[in-house]
Amino acid sequence: ITESIFYFGILKDLPNPDTLTSNPSAATTIIRDRNGEILYKVYKDANRIKLNWDEIPENVKKATLAIEDSDFYKHHGVSFRSIVRAFIHNLSQKNVTSFQGGSTITQQLIKNRLVGPEKTYIRKIKEVVLSLWTETRFAKNEIFRMYLNEVGFGGPAYGIQAAAQTFFGIDAKNLSLAQAAFLAGLPAAPTTFSPFGINPQLAFIREIDVLDRMLKLKMINQKEYTDAKNEKLVFAPQKIDLLAPHFVMFVKDQLVQKLGENRVTQGGLDVTTTLDLKIEKDAEDTVSKQIEKIKDIYNIHNAGALVTNPATGEILAMVGSPNYFDIQNKG
């Protein structure tokens, strides 16, 4: 009876790991204003550019191993040691940026590609079974390569090449240690750690945590650590179809907290919000014009505006700065 339950509950219809080499599919989540106008698409037509193993730089591999799965080359798909280590480590951490995951790189690949993020015991058992199976089908470097080519870094950037181009405007092979550490920290929670999210400082705290881990594991020396820590990162201009960005990222963060990262980025949600795009555009225009008038007189370069319906508390417009992507002036 127990064997029958295990078969029909776990093994029956279990996907074959060989499908990892086929193209993944995901459904677009759409965020709209109150009148149905599309503000942002979160993101079906993912920008994936696959690299061969030798094309992925060593600093990317080391940074990813350090923060995600330092025992990757020692385990067979599942690491109970990593689960215990992460649990003990996370108990002592107050800041989410310092958290470590208990899932191996193989498990993360399986979760993202084959079984989904649903938090149930059945799904977790399937993830474990498929991870062990996958390690019998593919070499370690091939599993790691697939992960680095498929993992989401935020928005349309899936895979390390697309991430390097999206965030820094360069190819992955040209990433500095600091840039590699920054990107390696994103996949655990791309919305939370995004430099263009509602808490951009978390992205830089996370970068330092990756470098700290690399130094502790002796993947880099003290000079490399210090140089990377002191490197000022410069981001490429963002080319994203995005209206009401401060509000959209606020909503996206709320959705991720309630539903999880994968459900939001791949689940095909259609979300109608309280925002009124016409009022939003008027508010954005007013903020920009007022800053232009006073910036040189009072040395003020940033401003915001919030428009609500007093009767209901609904947000009709949310402007956090004249230019959302202007990190220098805390956009």
XYZ file of N, CA, C and O in Angstrom, residues 45-211:
668
model
N 8.342 36.982 -22.515
C 9.338 36.886 -23.589
C 10.720 37.150 -23.018
O 11.352 38.166 -23.296
N 11.161 36.233 -22.177
C 12.413 36.407 -21.448
C 13.603 36.480 -22.394
O 13.657 35.794 -23.406
N 14.531 37.318 -22.024
C 15.739 37.503 -22.820
C 16.770 36.467 -22.368
O 17.463 36.657 -21.382
N 16.831 35.346 -23.086
C 17.768 34.284 -22.725
C 18.845 34.167 -23.796
O 18.553 33.968 -24.966
N 20.100 34.275 -23.390
C 21.228 34.102 -24.295
C 22.122 33.051 -23.663
O 22.753 33.297 -22.633
N 22.183 31.877 -24.259
C 22.887 30.765 -23.643
C 24.377 30.789 -23.972
O 24.773 31.065 -25.098
N 25.174 30.479 -22.954
C 26.623 30.426 -23.105
C 27.106 28.995 -22.910
O 26.503 28.217 -22.174
N 28.211 28.683 -23.571
C 28.888 27.422 -23.308
C 29.632 27.518 -21.980
O 29.887 28.614 -21.470
N 30.020 26.375 -21.430
C 30.698 26.348 -20.137
C 31.935 27.243 -20.119
O 32.138 28.017 -19.186
N 32.757 27.157 -21.152
C 34.005 27.917 -21.185
C 33.778 29.412 -21.383
O 34.703 30.208 -21.180
N 32.572 29.802 -21.790
C 32.269 31.220 -21.999
C 31.798 31.913 -20.720
O 31.689 33.140 -20.688
N 31.529 31.139 -19.693
C 31.075 31.709 -18.420
C 32.299 31.972 -17.545
O 33.065 31.054 -17.246
N 32.529 33.209 -17.132
C 33.753 33.534 -16.396
C 33.817 32.874 -15.020
O 32.785 32.598 -14.397
N 35.038 32.627 -14.579
C 35.253 31.949 -13.300
C 34.697 32.741 -12.127
O 34.198 32.161 -11.158
N 34.770 34.084 -12.182
C 34.278 34.860 -11.037
C 32.759 34.715 -10.875
O 32.243 34.768 -9.760
N 32.052 34.497 -11.983
C 30.611 34.246 -11.913
C 30.345 32.886 -11.279
O 29.477 32.747 -10.406
N 31.088 31.877 -11.711
C 30.911 30.527 -11.157
C 31.207 30.520 -9.655
O 30.438 29.957 -8.854
N 32.307 31.143 -9.268
C 32.699 31.141 -7.856
C 31.689 31.920 -7.002
O 31.324 31.469 -5.901
N 31.266 33.080 -7.490
C 30.321 33.893 -6.723
C 29.001 33.158 -6.532
O 28.404 33.185 -5.450
N 28.548 32.474 -7.577
C 27.288 31.729 -7.492
C 27.412 30.556 -6.537
O 26.524 30.319 -5.701
N 28.493 29.821 -6.636
C 28.708 28.698 -5.715
C 28.773 29.189 -4.276
O 28.210 28.569 -3.366
N 29.453 30.301 -4.061
C 29.650 30.810 -2.703
C 28.329 31.124 -2.022
O 28.103 30.757 -0.861
N 27.417 31.784 -2.735
C 26.188 32.250 -2.104
C 25.043 31.261 -2.235
O 24.112 31.255 -1.431
N 25.105 30.369 -3.239
C 23.973 29.474 -3.494
C 24.219 28.030 -3.052
O 23.314 27.392 -2.525
N 25.436 27.512 -3.299
C 25.622 26.074 -3.069
C 27.110 25.736 -3.085
O 27.633 25.183 -4.046
N 27.784 26.020 -1.988
C 29.238 25.825 -1.944
C 29.628 24.346 -1.962
O 30.764 23.998 -2.257
N 28.672 23.467 -1.660
C 28.945 22.023 -1.679
C 28.514 21.360 -2.984
O 28.405 20.130 -3.055
N 28.265 22.159 -4.008
C 27.693 21.638 -5.255
C 28.469 20.453 -5.809
O 27.881 19.459 -6.257
N 29.790 20.530 -5.786
C 30.601 19.468 -6.383
C 30.838 18.296 -5.420
O 31.551 17.348 -5.752
N 30.232 18.364 -4.242
C 30.406 17.294 -3.258
C 29.151 16.432 -3.093
O 29.245 15.282 -2.684
N 27.979 16.995 -3.384
C 26.745 16.242 -3.166
C 26.237 15.617 -4.469
O 26.820 15.807 -5.533
N 25.138 14.888 -4.375
C 24.568 14.195 -5.533
C 23.183 14.734 -5.886
O 22.310 13.992 -6.321
N 22.999 16.036 -5.706
C 21.731 16.666 -6.072
C 20.988 17.243 -4.895
O 20.266 18.230 -5.013
N 21.157 16.632 -3.731
C 20.516 17.100 -2.510
C 21.568 17.095 -1.402
O 22.313 16.130 -1.260
N 21.628 18.184 -0.642
C 22.628 18.290 0.412
C 21.944 18.563 1.746
O 21.521 19.691 2.013
N 21.813 17.530 2.571
C 21.207 17.725 3.886
C 22.117 18.569 4.777
O 21.644 19.300 5.643
N 23.400 18.488 4.504
C 24.343 19.338 5.237
C 24.059 20.813 4.955
O 24.068 21.647 5.867
N 23.777 21.136 3.691
C 23.478 22.521 3.320
C 22.175 22.996 3.953
O 22.062 24.155 4.378
N 21.190 22.110 4.018
C 19.908 22.465 4.624
C 20.095 22.813 6.095
O 19.598 23.829 6.584
N 20.842 21.975 6.802
C 21.093 22.218 8.227
C 21.929 23.485 8.414
O 21.636 24.320 9.275
N 22.978 23.631 7.577
C 23.836 24.818 7.674
C 23.042 26.095 7.444
O 23.177 27.073 8.195
N 22.205 26.105 6.406
C 21.415 27.291 6.093
C 20.422 27.592 7.220
O 20.222 28.755 7.593
N 19.809 26.537 7.774
C 18.834 26.725 8.858
C 19.502 27.364 10.076
O 18.993 28.345 10.645
N 20.651 26.835 10.471
C 21.366 27.372 11.631
C 21.839 28.796 11.363
O 21.713 29.693 12.209
N 22.378 29.026 10.152
C 22.864 30.363 9.795
C 21.726 31.379 9.824
O 21.860 32.469 10.389
N 20.593 31.032 9.208
C 19.490 31.978 9.068
C 18.830 32.310 10.401
O 18.254 33.391 10.560
N 18.927 31.403 11.373
C 18.372 31.686 12.694
C 19.051 32.885 13.351
O 18.426 33.618 14.117
N 20.318 33.088 13.021
C 21.086 34.160 13.657
C 21.061 35.459 12.855
O 21.657 36.455 13.261
N 20.362 35.465 11.695
C 20.359 36.630 10.827
C 19.062 37.418 10.972
O 17.971 36.850 10.933
N 19.188 38.714 11.120
C 18.021 39.580 11.181
C 17.719 40.189 9.808
O 16.585 40.595 9.542
N 18.727 40.262 8.953
C 18.564 40.881 7.646
C 18.401 39.810 6.585
O 19.224 38.898 6.472
N 17.353 39.919 5.775
C 17.067 38.923 4.739
C 18.191 38.806 3.719
O 18.378 37.758 3.097
N 18.985 39.872 3.545
C 20.054 39.836 2.555
C 21.134 38.840 2.917
O 21.890 38.394 2.059
N 21.217 38.486 4.202
C 22.257 37.570 4.657
C 21.803 36.114 4.670
O 22.582 35.230 5.000
N 20.555 35.873 4.327
C 20.035 34.512 4.363
C 20.716 33.638 3.322
O 21.066 34.088 2.238
N 20.904 32.372 3.667
C 21.418 31.372 2.745
C 20.330 30.342 2.465
O 19.502 30.047 3.321
N 20.329 29.821 1.246
C 19.325 28.843 0.869
C 19.780 27.433 1.168
O 20.962 27.130 1.152
N 18.811 26.536 1.477
C 19.145 25.152 1.728
C 19.071 24.286 0.483
O 19.584 23.174 0.473
N 18.432 24.800 -0.562
C 18.305 24.036 -1.807
C 19.608 24.096 -2.599
O 20.255 25.138 -2.661
N 19.951 22.974 -3.205
C 21.139 22.944 -4.048
C 20.856 23.614 -5.389
O 19.698 23.896 -5.729
N 21.905 23.861 -6.145
C 21.739 24.416 -7.491
C 20.903 23.465 -8.353
O 20.042 23.909 -9.130
N 21.107 22.172 -8.200
C 20.314 21.189 -8.943
C 18.842 21.296 -8.567
O 17.964 21.292 -9.445
N 18.553 21.401 -7.291
C 17.170 21.537 -6.841
C 16.529 22.818 -7.378
O 15.358 22.823 -7.770
N 17.289 23.905 -7.389
C 16.747 25.163 -7.895
C 16.432 25.068 -9.382
O 15.417 25.597 -9.849
N 17.307 24.395 -10.125
C 17.053 24.198 -11.547
C 15.778 23.390 -11.753
O 14.935 23.735 -12.593
N 15.614 22.325 -10.977
C 14.429 21.476 -11.072
C 13.174 22.260 -10.688
O 12.136 22.171 -11.352
N 13.255 23.016 -9.621
C 12.100 23.781 -9.161
C 11.657 24.794 -10.213
O 10.466 24.919 -10.516
N 12.626 25.512 -10.779
C 12.297 26.553 -11.744
C 11.808 26.005 -13.073
O 10.986 26.635 -13.749
N 12.301 24.820 -13.454
C 12.006 24.313 -14.784
C 10.979 23.199 -14.851
O 10.259 23.070 -15.839
N 10.873 22.384 -13.782
C 10.067 21.174 -13.901
C 8.906 21.056 -12.925
O 7.850 20.552 -13.297
N 9.071 21.472 -11.685
C 8.015 21.200 -10.705
C 7.343 22.447 -10.150
O 6.289 22.342 -9.517
N 7.913 23.628 -10.364
C 7.275 24.844 -9.892
C 7.535 25.136 -8.429
O 8.093 24.321 -7.697
N 7.088 26.319 -7.960
C 7.432 26.790 -6.615
C 6.405 26.466 -5.529
O 6.570 26.893 -4.405
N 5.346 25.725 -5.873
C 4.305 25.447 -4.892
C 4.901 24.842 -3.612
O 5.688 23.912 -3.669
N 4.503 25.384 -2.460
C 5.076 24.955 -1.189
C 4.240 23.836 -0.568
O 3.381 24.069 0.293
N 4.478 22.610 -1.048
C 3.819 21.433 -0.488
C 4.863 20.341 -0.292
O 5.912 20.347 -0.950
N 4.575 19.385 0.578
C 5.505 18.282 0.806
C 5.639 17.419 -0.441
O 6.728 16.936 -0.763
N 4.534 17.212 -1.161
C 4.564 16.393 -2.372
C 5.493 17.008 -3.406
O 6.326 16.314 -4.014
N 5.350 18.333 -3.615
C 6.213 18.989 -4.596
C 7.674 18.903 -4.180
O 8.563 18.688 -5.008
N 7.957 19.061 -2.886
C 9.335 19.018 -2.406
C 9.937 17.625 -2.608
O 11.108 17.494 -2.992
N 9.131 16.594 -2.359
C 9.625 15.227 -2.572
C 9.924 15.003 -4.054
O 10.946 14.398 -4.410
N 9.033 15.494 -4.919
C 9.276 15.382 -6.359
C 10.567 16.099 -6.744
O 11.353 15.609 -7.554
N 10.782 17.261 -6.150
C 11.999 18.033 -6.422
C 13.243 17.243 -6.032
O 14.230 17.199 -6.778
N 13.189 16.592 -4.875
C 14.325 15.801 -4.406
C 14.568 14.610 -5.327
O 15.707 14.339 -5.739
N 13.498 13.886 -5.673
C 13.631 12.723 -6.551
C 14.209 13.129 -7.900
O 15.142 12.492 -8.418
N 13.680 14.206 -8.475
C 14.151 14.659 -9.786
C 15.579 15.183 -9.726
O 16.347 15.037 -10.684
N 15.969 15.779 -8.607
C 17.341 16.277 -8.461
C 18.330 15.112 -8.447
O 19.379 15.155 -9.110
N 17.982 14.077 -7.705
C 18.842 12.886 -7.673
C 18.903 12.229 -9.051
O 19.965 11.784 -9.500
N 17.772 12.183 -9.747
C 17.700 11.603 -11.087
C 18.523 12.424 -12.076
O 19.280 11.896 -12.883
N 18.388 13.743 -11.975
C 19.106 14.644 -12.888
C 20.613 14.458 -12.781
O 21.338 14.501 -13.784
N 21.097 14.225 -11.566
C 22.540 14.084 -11.372
C 23.074 12.774 -11.957
O 24.277 12.627 -12.139
N 22.168 11.847 -12.253
C 22.598 10.631 -12.954
C 22.567 10.805 -14.467
O 23.146 10.001 -15.198
N 21.893 11.862 -14.927
C 21.725 12.090 -16.369
C 22.717 13.105 -16.930
O 23.046 13.076 -18.107
N 23.166 14.030 -16.085
C 24.022 15.110 -16.562
C 25.255 15.255 -15.669
O 25.189 15.025 -14.459
N 26.351 15.694 -16.272
C 27.561 15.996 -15.506
C 27.346 17.264 -14.688
O 26.494 18.095 -15.002
N 28.139 17.406 -13.639
C 28.009 18.565 -12.759
C 28.121 19.882 -13.520
O 27.323 20.806 -13.324
N 29.138 19.998 -14.366
C 29.336 21.247 -15.092
C 28.153 21.559 -16.004
O 27.804 22.726 -16.203
N 27.524 20.527 -16.566
C 26.378 20.744 -17.441
C 25.171 21.228 -16.648
O 24.442 22.126 -17.094
N 24.957 20.685 -15.462
C 23.871 21.154 -14.591
C 24.100 22.607 -14.197
O 23.175 23.436 -14.248
N 25.340 22.909 -13.824
C 25.684 24.278 -13.421
C 25.532 25.231 -14.597
O 25.032 26.358 -14.455
N 25.941 24.795 -15.786
C 25.807 25.627 -16.979
C 24.333 25.919 -17.266
O 23.965 27.062 -17.562
N 23.475 24.894 -17.186
C 22.048 25.095 -17.433
C 21.472 26.083 -16.430
O 20.673 26.967 -16.790
N 21.879 25.940 -15.167
C 21.390 26.860 -14.137
C 21.782 28.301 -14.458
O 20.934 29.202 -14.432
N 23.046 28.525 -14.773
C 23.517 29.885 -15.043
C 22.912 30.470 -16.320
O 22.824 31.686 -16.459
N 22.484 29.615 -17.232
C 21.850 30.090 -18.461
C 20.347 30.292 -18.323
O 19.734 30.946 -19.172
N 19.753 29.743 -17.261
C 18.301 29.779 -17.132
C 17.795 30.626 -15.972
O 16.676 31.133 -16.012
N 18.585 30.780 -14.933
C 18.099 31.420 -13.714
C 17.713 32.878 -13.985
O 18.336 33.574 -14.787
N 16.654 33.328 -13.308
C 16.186 34.697 -13.486
C 16.918 35.683 -12.583
O 17.098 35.438 -11.384
N 17.320 36.802 -13.172
C 18.015 37.855 -12.417
C 17.126 39.081 -12.206
O 17.553 40.058 -11.618
N 15.912 39.017 -12.726
C 14.988 40.140 -12.596
C 14.554 40.662 -13.951
O 15.360 40.760 -14.883
N 13.263 40.989 -14.072
C 12.739 41.501 -15.338
C 12.922 40.491 -16.454
O 12.717 39.296 -16.273
N 13.362 40.942 -17.629
C 13.526 40.032 -18.771
C 14.847 39.285 -18.774
O 15.099 38.504 -19.687
N 15.701 39.527 -17.780
C 17.060 38.970 -17.806
C 17.090 37.567 -17.212
O 17.047 37.384 -15.992
N 17.155 36.574 -18.091
C 17.300 35.175 -17.674
C 18.639 34.661 -18.190
O 18.909 34.701 -19.381
N 19.478 34.192 -17.280
C 20.801 33.738 -17.653
C 21.827 34.838 -17.458
O 21.526 36.036 -17.517
N 23.074 34.425 -17.213
C 24.112 35.375 -16.836
C 24.472 36.348 -17.955
O 24.798 37.508 -17.698
N 24.408 35.907 -19.217
C 24.734 36.809 -20.325
C 23.712 37.935 -20.426
O 24.074 39.110 -20.547
N 22.434 37.576 -20.382
C 21.383 38.592 -20.441
C 21.458 39.522 -19.233
O 21.226 40.733 -19.351
N 21.793 38.974 -18.065
C 21.907 39.798 -16.859
C 23.041 40.805 -16.984
O 22.896 41.976 -16.626
N 24.186 40.345 -17.499
C 25.331 41.248 -17.674
C 24.982 42.383 -18.634
O 25.324 43.555 -18.402
N 24.283 42.050 -19.703
C 23.905 43.067 -20.689
C 22.838 44.007 -20.147
O 22.882 45.213 -20.384
N 21.876 43.452 -19.407
C 20.776 44.261 -18.892
C 21.239 45.244 -17.823
O 20.898 46.428 -17.861
N 22.023 44.763 -16.871
C 22.393 45.604 -15.730
C 23.627 46.462 -15.993
O 23.722 47.583 -15.489
N 24.585 45.932 -16.777
C 25.846 46.656 -16.936
C 26.195 46.983 -18.389
O 27.195 47.666 -18.639
N 25.402 46.505 -19.339
C 25.652 46.828 -20.735
C 26.902 46.184 -21.294
O 27.507 46.714 -22.237
N 27.328 45.045 -20.740
C 28.531 44.361 -21.208
C 28.245 42.865 -21.328
O 27.217 42.376 -20.862
N 29.167 42.140 -21.974
C 29.050 40.688 -22.036
C 29.521 40.075 -20.725
O 30.344 40.658 -20.001
N 29.033 38.894 -20.439
C 29.381 38.209 -19.188
C 30.887 38.023 -19.044
O 31.426 38.114 -17.939
N 31.583 37.784 -20.154
C 33.020 37.543 -20.091
C 33.796 38.745 -19.571
O 34.940 38.607 -19.120
N 33.163 39.924 -19.616
C 33.843 41.154 -19.181
C 33.441 41.599 -17.779
O 33.855 42.673 -17.334
N 32.664 40.811 -17.083
C 32.230 41.191 -15.737
C 33.404 41.237 -14.762
O 34.224 40.325 -14.721
N 33.467 42.292 -13.975
C 34.455 42.361 -12.898
C 33.989 41.484 -11.745
O 32.849 41.003 -11.716
N 34.855 41.285 -10.769
C 34.488 40.500 -9.597
C 33.316 41.139 -8.867
O 32.373 40.441 -8.442
N 33.334 42.462 -8.722
C 32.247 43.162 -8.039
C 30.932 42.988 -8.789
O 29.881 42.746 -8.179
N 30.971 43.102 -10.101
C 29.759 42.942 -10.907
C 29.238 41.505 -10.831
O 28.034 41.281 -10.725
N 30.163 40.548 -10.867
C 29.770 39.141 -10.767
C 29.129 38.848 -9.417
O 28.113 38.137 -9.332
N 29.698 39.393 -8.352
C 29.144 39.195 -7.011
C 27.766 39.834 -6.898
O 26.845 39.265 -6.274
N 27.619 40.994 -7.501
C 26.322 41.678 -7.482
C 25.253 40.816 -8.155
O 24.175 40.589 -7.604
N 25.563 40.320 -9.356
C 24.593 39.515 -10.097
C 24.309 38.189 -9.402
O 23.172 37.719 -9.387
N 25.328 37.585 -8.816
C 25.141 36.294 -8.137
C 24.168 36.407 -6.966
O 23.525 35.422 -6.601
N 24.063 37.585 -6.413
C 23.168 37.775 -5.272
C 21.715 37.963 -5.641
O 20.835 37.877 -4.776
N 21.406 38.200 -6.919
C 20.041 38.532 -7.325
C 19.070 37.353 -7.399
O 17.916 37.476 -6.994
N 19.454 36.184 -7.943
C 18.458 35.137 -8.197
C 17.679 34.652 -6.986
O 16.543 34.185 -7.136
N 18.242 34.733 -5.805
C 17.533 34.257 -4.614
C 16.215 34.998 -4.415
O 15.236 34.425 -3.942
N 16.178 36.275 -4.796
C 14.960 37.087 -4.682
C 15.110 38.308 -5.586
O 15.410 39.400 -5.109
N 14.920 38.132 -6.895
C 15.175 39.232 -7.850
C 14.394 40.505 -7.567
O 14.912 41.608 -7.788
N 13.168 40.392 -7.082
C 12.384 41.591 -6.778
C 12.920 42.295 -5.544
O 13.111 43.511 -5.526
N 13.205 41.529 -4.497
C 13.707 42.103 -3.247
C 15.071 42.749 -3.439
O 15.333 43.848 -2.937
N 15.966 42.086 -4.179
C 17.345 42.551 -4.306
C 17.584 43.429 -5.534
O 18.727 43.801 -5.808
N 16.546 43.766 -6.270
C 16.733 44.590 -7.469
C 17.243 45.984 -7.110
O 16.721 46.626 -6.196
N 18.252 46.490 -7.830
C 18.704 47.868 -7.590
C 17.661 48.884 -8.021
O 17.766 50.064 -7.700
N 16.646 48.430 -8.762
C 15.565 49.310 -9.198
C 14.257 48.964 -8.498
O 13.178 49.348 -8.944
N 14.343 48.223 -7.390
C 13.168 47.872 -6.603
C 12.876 48.932 -5.562
O 13.445 50.035 -5.575
N 11.997 48.583 -4.613
C 11.592 49.593 -3.631
C 12.631 49.774 -2.528
O 12.583 50.755 -1.780
N 13.581 48.827 -2.421
C 14.669 48.954 -1.437
C 16.009 48.690 -2.128
O 16.642 47.653 -1.907
N 16.456 49.628 -2.972
C 17.663 49.376 -3.774
C 18.918 49.135 -2.953
O 19.844 48.473 -3.419
N 18.959 49.634 -1.716
C 20.152 49.441 -0.885
C 20.388 47.962 -0.577
O 21.522 47.539 -0.328
N 19.329 47.167 -0.608
C 19.478 45.740 -0.301
C 20.352 45.033 -1.333
O 21.043 44.067 -1.014
N 20.315 45.524 -2.576
C 21.124 44.914 -3.636
C 22.612 45.031 -3.319
O 23.392 44.097 -3.549
N 23.012 46.166 -2.779
C 24.433 46.400 -2.502
C 24.873 45.697 -1.219
O 26.022 45.256 -1.110
N 23.958 45.598 -0.260
C 24.258 44.811 0.943
C 24.453 43.348 0.561
O 25.358 42.672 1.041
N 23.606 42.878 -0.333
C 23.690 41.503 -0.800
C 25.017 41.258 -1.528
O 25.639 40.201 -1.364
N 25.461 42.210 -2.322
C 26.745 42.079 -3.025
C 27.888 41.856 -2.042
O 28.748 40.981 -2.247
N 27.904 42.634 -0.964
C 28.956 42.497 0.045
C 28.868 41.139 0.727
O 29.893 40.507 1.033
N 27.658 40.661 0.955
C 27.492 39.337 1.558
C 28.082 38.245 0.669
O 28.677 37.282 1.156
N 27.914 38.390 -0.651
C 28.495 37.419 -1.585
C 30.014 37.473 -1.504
O 30.689 36.434 -1.427
N 30.579 38.671 -1.494
C 32.035 38.820 -1.400
C 32.565 38.281 -0.071
O 33.625 37.642 -0.031
